[in-house]
mmCIF file of C-alpha atoms in Angstrom:
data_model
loop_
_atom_site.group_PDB
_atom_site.id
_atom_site.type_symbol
_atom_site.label_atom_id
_atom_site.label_comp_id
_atom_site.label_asym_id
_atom_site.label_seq_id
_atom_site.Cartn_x
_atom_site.Cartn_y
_atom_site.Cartn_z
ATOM 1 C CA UNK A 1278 -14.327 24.289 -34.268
ATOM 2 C CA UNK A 1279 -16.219 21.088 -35.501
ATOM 3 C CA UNK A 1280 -19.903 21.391 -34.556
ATOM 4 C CA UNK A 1281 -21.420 17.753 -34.048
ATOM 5 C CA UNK A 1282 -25.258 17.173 -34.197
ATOM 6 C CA UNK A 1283 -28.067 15.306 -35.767
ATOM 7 C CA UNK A 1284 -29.085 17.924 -38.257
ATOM 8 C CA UNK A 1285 -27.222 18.461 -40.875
ATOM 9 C CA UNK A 1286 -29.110 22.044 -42.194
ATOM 10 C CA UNK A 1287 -28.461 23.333 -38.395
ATOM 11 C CA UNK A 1288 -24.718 22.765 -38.456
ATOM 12 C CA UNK A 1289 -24.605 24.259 -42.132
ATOM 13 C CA UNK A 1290 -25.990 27.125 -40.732
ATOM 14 C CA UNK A 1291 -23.550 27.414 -37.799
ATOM 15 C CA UNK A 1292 -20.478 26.797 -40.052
ATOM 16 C CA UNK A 1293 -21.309 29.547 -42.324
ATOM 17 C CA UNK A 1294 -21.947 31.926 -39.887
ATOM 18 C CA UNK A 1295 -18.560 31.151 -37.953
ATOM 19 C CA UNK A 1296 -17.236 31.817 -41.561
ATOM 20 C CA UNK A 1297 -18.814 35.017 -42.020
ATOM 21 C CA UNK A 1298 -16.996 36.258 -38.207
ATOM 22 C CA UNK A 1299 -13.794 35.238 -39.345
ATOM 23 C CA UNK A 1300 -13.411 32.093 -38.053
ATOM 24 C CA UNK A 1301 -13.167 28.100 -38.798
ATOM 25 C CA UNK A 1302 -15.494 25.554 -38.554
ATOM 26 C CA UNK A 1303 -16.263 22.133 -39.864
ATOM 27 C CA UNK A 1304 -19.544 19.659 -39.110
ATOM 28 C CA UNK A 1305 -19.952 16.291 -38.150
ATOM 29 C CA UNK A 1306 -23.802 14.858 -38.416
ATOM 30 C CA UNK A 1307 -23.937 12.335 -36.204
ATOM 31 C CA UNK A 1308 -25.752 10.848 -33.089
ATOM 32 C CA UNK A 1309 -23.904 10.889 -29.798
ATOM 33 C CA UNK A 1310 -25.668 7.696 -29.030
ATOM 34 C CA UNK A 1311 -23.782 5.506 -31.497
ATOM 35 C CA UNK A 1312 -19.839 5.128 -30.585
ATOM 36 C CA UNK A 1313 -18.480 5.153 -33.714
ATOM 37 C CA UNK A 1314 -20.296 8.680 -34.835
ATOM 38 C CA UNK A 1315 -18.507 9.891 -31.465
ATOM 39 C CA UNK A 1316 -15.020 8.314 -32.595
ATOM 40 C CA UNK A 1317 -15.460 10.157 -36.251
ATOM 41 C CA UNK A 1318 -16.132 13.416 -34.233
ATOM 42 C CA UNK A 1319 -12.743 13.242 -32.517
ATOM 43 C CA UNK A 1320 -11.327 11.799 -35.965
ATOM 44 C CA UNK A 1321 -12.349 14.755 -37.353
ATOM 45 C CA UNK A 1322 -11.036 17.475 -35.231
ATOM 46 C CA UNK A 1323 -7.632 16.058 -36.237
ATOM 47 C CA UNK A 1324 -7.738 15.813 -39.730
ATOM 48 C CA UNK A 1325 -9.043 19.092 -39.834
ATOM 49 C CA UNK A 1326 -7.446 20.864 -37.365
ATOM 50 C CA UNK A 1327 -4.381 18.778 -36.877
ATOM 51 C CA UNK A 1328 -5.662 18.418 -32.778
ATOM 52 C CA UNK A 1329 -8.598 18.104 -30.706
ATOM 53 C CA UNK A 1330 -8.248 20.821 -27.563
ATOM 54 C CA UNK A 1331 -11.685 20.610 -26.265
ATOM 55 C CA UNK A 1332 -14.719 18.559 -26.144
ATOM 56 C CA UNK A 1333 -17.861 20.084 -25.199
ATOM 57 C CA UNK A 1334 -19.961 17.115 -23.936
ATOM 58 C CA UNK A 1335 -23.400 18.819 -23.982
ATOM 59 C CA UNK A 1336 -26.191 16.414 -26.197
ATOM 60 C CA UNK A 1337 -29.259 16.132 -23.676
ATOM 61 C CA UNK A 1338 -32.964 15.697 -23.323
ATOM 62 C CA UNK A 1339 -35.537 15.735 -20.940
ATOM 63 C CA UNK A 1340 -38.447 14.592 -19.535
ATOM 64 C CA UNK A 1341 -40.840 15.665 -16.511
ATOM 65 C CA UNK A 1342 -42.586 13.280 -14.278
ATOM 66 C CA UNK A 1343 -42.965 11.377 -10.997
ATOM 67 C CA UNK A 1344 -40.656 8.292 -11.766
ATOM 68 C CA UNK A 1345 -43.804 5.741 -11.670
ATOM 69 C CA UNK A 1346 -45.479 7.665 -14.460
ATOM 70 C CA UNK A 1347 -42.470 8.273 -16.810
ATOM 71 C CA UNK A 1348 -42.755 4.812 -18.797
ATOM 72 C CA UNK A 1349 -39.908 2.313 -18.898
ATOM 73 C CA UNK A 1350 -38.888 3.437 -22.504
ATOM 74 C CA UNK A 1351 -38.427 7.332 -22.283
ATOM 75 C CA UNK A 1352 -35.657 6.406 -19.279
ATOM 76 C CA UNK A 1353 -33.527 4.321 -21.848
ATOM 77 C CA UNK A 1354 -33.711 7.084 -24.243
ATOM 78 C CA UNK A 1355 -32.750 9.541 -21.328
ATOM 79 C CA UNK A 1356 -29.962 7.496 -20.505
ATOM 80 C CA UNK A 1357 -28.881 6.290 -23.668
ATOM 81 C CA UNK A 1358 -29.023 10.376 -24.623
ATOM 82 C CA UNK A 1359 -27.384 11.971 -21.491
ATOM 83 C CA UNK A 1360 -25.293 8.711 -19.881
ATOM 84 C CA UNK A 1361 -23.819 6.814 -22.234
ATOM 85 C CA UNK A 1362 -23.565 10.235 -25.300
ATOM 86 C CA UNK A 1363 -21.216 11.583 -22.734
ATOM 87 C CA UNK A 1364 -19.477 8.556 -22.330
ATOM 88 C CA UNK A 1365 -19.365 7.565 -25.699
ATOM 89 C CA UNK A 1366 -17.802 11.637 -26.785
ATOM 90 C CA UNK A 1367 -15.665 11.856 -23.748
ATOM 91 C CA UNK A 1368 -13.972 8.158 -24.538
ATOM 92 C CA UNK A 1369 -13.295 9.314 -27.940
ATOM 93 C CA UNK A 1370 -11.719 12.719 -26.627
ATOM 94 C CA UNK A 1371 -9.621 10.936 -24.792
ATOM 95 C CA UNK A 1372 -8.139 8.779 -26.700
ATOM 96 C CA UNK A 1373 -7.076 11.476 -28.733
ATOM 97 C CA UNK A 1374 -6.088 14.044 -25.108
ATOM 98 C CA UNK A 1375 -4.144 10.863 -23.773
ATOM 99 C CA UNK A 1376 -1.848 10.987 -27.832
ATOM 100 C CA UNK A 1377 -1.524 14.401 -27.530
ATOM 101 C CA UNK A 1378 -0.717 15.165 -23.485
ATOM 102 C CA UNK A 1379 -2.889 17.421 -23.684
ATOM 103 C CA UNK A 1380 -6.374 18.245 -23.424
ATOM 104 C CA UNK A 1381 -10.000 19.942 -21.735
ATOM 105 C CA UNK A 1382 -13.268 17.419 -21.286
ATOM 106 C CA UNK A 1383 -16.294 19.753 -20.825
ATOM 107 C CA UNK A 1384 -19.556 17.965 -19.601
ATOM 108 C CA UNK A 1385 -22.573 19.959 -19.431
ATOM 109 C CA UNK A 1386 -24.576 19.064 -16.498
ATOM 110 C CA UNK A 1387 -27.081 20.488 -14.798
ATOM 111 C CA UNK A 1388 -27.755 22.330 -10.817
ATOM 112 C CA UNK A 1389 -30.562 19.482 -11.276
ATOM 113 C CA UNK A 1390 -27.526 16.542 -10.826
ATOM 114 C CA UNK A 1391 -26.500 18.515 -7.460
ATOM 115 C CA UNK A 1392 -30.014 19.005 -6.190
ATOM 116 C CA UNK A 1393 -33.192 17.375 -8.196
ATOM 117 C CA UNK A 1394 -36.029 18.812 -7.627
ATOM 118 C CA UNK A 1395 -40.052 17.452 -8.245
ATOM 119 C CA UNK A 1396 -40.799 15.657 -11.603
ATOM 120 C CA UNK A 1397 -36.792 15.200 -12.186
ATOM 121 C CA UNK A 1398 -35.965 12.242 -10.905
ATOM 122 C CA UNK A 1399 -34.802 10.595 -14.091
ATOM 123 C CA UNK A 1400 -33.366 13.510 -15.706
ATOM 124 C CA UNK A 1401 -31.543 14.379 -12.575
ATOM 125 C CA UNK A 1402 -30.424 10.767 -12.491
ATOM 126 C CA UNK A 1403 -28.579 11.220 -15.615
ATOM 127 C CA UNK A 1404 -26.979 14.907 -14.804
ATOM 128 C CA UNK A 1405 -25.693 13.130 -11.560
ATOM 129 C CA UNK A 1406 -24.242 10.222 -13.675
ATOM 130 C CA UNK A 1407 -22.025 12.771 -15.704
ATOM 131 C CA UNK A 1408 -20.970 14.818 -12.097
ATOM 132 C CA UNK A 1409 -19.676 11.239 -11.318
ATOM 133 C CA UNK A 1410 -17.409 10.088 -14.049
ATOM 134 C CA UNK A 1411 -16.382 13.419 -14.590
ATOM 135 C CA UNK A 1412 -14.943 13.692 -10.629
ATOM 136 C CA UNK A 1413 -13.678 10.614 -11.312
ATOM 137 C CA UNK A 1414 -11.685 11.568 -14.358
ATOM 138 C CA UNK A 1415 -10.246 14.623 -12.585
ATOM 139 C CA UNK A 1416 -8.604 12.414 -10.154
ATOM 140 C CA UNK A 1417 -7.103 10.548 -12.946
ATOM 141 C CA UNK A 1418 -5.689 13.868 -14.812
ATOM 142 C CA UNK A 1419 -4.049 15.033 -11.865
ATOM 143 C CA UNK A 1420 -0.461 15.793 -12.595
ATOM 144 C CA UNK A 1421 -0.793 15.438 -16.353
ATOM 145 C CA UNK A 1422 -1.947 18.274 -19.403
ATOM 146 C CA UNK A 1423 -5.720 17.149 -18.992
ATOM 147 C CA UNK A 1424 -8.198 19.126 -17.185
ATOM 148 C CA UNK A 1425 -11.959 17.893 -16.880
ATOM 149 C CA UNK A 1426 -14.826 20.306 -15.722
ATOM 150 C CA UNK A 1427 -18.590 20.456 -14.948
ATOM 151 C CA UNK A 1428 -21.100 22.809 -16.216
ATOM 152 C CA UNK A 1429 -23.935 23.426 -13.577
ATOM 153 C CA UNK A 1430 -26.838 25.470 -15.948
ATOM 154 C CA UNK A 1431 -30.035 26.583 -14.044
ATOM 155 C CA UNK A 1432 -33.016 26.243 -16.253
ATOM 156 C CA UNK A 1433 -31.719 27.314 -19.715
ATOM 157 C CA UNK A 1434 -33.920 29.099 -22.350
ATOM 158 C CA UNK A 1435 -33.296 26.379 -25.315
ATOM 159 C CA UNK A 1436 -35.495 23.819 -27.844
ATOM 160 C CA UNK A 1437 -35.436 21.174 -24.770
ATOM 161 C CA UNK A 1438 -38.856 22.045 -23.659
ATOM 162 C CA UNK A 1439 -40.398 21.938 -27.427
ATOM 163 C CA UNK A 1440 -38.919 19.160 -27.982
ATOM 164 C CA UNK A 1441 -40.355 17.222 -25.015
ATOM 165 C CA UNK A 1442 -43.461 18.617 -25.812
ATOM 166 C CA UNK A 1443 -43.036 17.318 -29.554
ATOM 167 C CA UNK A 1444 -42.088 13.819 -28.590
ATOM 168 C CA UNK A 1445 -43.872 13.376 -25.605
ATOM 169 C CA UNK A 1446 -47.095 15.682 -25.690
ATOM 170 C CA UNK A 1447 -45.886 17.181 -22.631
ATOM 171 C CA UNK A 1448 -45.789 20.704 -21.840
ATOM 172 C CA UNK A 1449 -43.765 21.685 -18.577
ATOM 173 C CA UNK A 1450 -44.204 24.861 -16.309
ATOM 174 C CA UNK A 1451 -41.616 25.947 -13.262
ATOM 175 C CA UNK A 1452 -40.559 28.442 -11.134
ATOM 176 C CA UNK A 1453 -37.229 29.420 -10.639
ATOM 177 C CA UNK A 1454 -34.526 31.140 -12.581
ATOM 178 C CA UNK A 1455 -33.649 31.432 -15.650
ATOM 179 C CA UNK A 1456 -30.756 31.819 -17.948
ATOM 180 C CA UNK A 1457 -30.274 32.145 -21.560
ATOM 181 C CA UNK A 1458 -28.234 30.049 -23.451
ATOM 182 C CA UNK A 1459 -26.133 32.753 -24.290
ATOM 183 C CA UNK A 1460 -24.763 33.407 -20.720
ATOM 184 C CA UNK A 1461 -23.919 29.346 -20.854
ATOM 185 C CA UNK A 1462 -22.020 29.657 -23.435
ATOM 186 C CA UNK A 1463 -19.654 32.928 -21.916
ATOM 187 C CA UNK A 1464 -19.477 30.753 -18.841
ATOM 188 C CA UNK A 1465 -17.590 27.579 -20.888
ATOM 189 C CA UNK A 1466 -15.570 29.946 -22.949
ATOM 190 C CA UNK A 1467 -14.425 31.355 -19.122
ATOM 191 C CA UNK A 1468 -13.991 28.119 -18.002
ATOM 192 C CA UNK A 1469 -11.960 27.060 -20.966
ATOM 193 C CA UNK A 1470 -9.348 29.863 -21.002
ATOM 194 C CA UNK A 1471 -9.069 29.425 -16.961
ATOM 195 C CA UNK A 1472 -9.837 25.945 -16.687
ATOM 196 C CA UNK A 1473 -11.937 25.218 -13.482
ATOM 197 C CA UNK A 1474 -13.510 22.292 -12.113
ATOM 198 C CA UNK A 1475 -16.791 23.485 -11.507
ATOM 199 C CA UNK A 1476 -18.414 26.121 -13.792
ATOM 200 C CA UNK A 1477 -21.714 27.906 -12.146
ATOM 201 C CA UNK A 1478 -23.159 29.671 -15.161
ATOM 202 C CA UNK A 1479 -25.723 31.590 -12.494
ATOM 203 C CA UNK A 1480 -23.504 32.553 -9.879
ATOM 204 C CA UNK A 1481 -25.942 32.031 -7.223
ATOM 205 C CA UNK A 1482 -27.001 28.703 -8.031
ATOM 206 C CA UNK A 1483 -23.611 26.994 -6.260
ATOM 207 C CA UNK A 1484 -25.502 28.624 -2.852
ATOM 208 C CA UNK A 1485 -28.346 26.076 -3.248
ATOM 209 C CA UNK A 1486 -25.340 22.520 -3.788
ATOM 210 C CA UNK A 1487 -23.415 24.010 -0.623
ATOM 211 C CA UNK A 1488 -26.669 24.086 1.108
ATOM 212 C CA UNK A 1489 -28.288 20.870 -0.085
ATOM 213 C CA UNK A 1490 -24.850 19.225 1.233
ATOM 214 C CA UNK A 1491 -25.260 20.747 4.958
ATOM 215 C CA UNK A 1492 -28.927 20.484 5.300
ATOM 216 C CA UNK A 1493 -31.010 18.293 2.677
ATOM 217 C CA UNK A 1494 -33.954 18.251 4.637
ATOM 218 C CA UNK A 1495 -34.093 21.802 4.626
ATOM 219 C CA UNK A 1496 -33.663 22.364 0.837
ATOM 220 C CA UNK A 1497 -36.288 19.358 0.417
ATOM 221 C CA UNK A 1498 -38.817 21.966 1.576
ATOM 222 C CA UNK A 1499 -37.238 24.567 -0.196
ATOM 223 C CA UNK A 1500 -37.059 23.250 -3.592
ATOM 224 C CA UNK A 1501 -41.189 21.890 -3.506
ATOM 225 C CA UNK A 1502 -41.940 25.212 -4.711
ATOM 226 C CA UNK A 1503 -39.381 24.593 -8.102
ATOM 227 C CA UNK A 1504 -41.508 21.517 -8.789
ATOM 228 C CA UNK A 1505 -42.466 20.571 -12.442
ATOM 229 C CA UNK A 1506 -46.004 20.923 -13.338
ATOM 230 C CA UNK A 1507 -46.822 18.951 -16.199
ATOM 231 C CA UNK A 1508 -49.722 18.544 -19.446
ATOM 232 C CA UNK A 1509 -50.622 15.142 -19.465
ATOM 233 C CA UNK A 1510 -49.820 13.524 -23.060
ATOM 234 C CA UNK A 1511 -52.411 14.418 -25.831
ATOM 235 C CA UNK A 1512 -53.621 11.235 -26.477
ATOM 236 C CA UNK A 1513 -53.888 10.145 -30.596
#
């Protein structure tokens, strides 16, 4: 495994305790906003490892408003961040999948691409980008080794809220379930040893896409109650 991430004392943490279960593991720091970190990722995997099977496309952040209060700024970051860091990974994967005949692109998404609901519009924006190329990329794989798949996570216990809070002053409360990161992560290992094109991690949250796509107006009401309420920034 080669863990890839800005924080170097984080990924020195993971590798040893991969190490201590038995296993392999290598670190990239890097930022999946800047190409060339992305291409020494894939690089990476095959000097160490001598191929890359999987990529794991997963890098997000967030941020909770109306889309006339979320300021011009924040949505390049989200986009640069969630858009073009799964681009920028997946292009590199391939190159390497396309070499080898072989290969699994993982992005994780969000039930929030499928079905935004109040004080996601931007955020949603960017889950629905990735459900798009990655649709698109499954059409291109058919009858070759490559498989592509989409990981739909309902709210996920993870640093994503402290962090918007940290950068942004924001604090964010919802309804709705839950899931820990933990039950994510069984879900993708599923998914990658039966490879699937869609991967629900909370089983019932496919329900709430298959109804959104017979009756939006319906789940427009339904979701107002899974609205984001939001802190204001602290002001400095």
């Amino acid at each position: 495994m080669v863990a890839f991430a800005r924080r170097q004392d984080r990924l020195d943490a993971l590798v040893r305790l991969i190490e201590s279960r038995g296993g392999r593991a290598t670190a990239v720091a890097g930022d999946v906003t800047r190409p060339d970190d992305a291409a020494r990722l894939a690089h990476t995997a095959v000097e160490t490892f001598g191929r890359l099977d999987v990529m794991i496309c997963n890098a997000g952040i967030a941020y909770h408003g109306t889309l006339d209060e979320t300021p011009v700024e924040v949505m390049r970051r989200l986009v640069d961040v969630n858009v073009l860091g799964t681009f920028y990974t997946a292009r590199a994967a391939l190159e390497v999948f396309r070499r080898q005949g072989s290969g699994h692109l993982i992005a994780v998404s969000s039930i929030a691409g499928k079905r935004g609901v109040g004080g996601t519009a931007i955020y949603s924006a960017t889950k629905a980008a990735q459900i798009g190329m990655i649709e698109a990329m499954r059409a291109e794989f058919v009858g070759t080794g490559l498989n592509a798949s989409l990981v739909y996570p309902v709210s996920t216990v993870t640093e994503l809220r402290e962090a918007e809070l940290r950068d942004y002053g924001r604090d964010v409360e919802g309804h709705g379930p839950k899931q820990s990161a933990d039950e994510v992560a069984r879900a993708i290992v599923e998914g990658i040893v039966r490879p699937r094109p869609e991967i629900y991690p909370h089983r019932t949250s496919k329900a709430l896409a298959v109804a959104n796509s017979l009756a939006p107006g319906v789940v427009d009401r339904l979701v107002r109650r899974f609205g984001r309420k939001v802190t204001p920034p602290v002001s400095s």
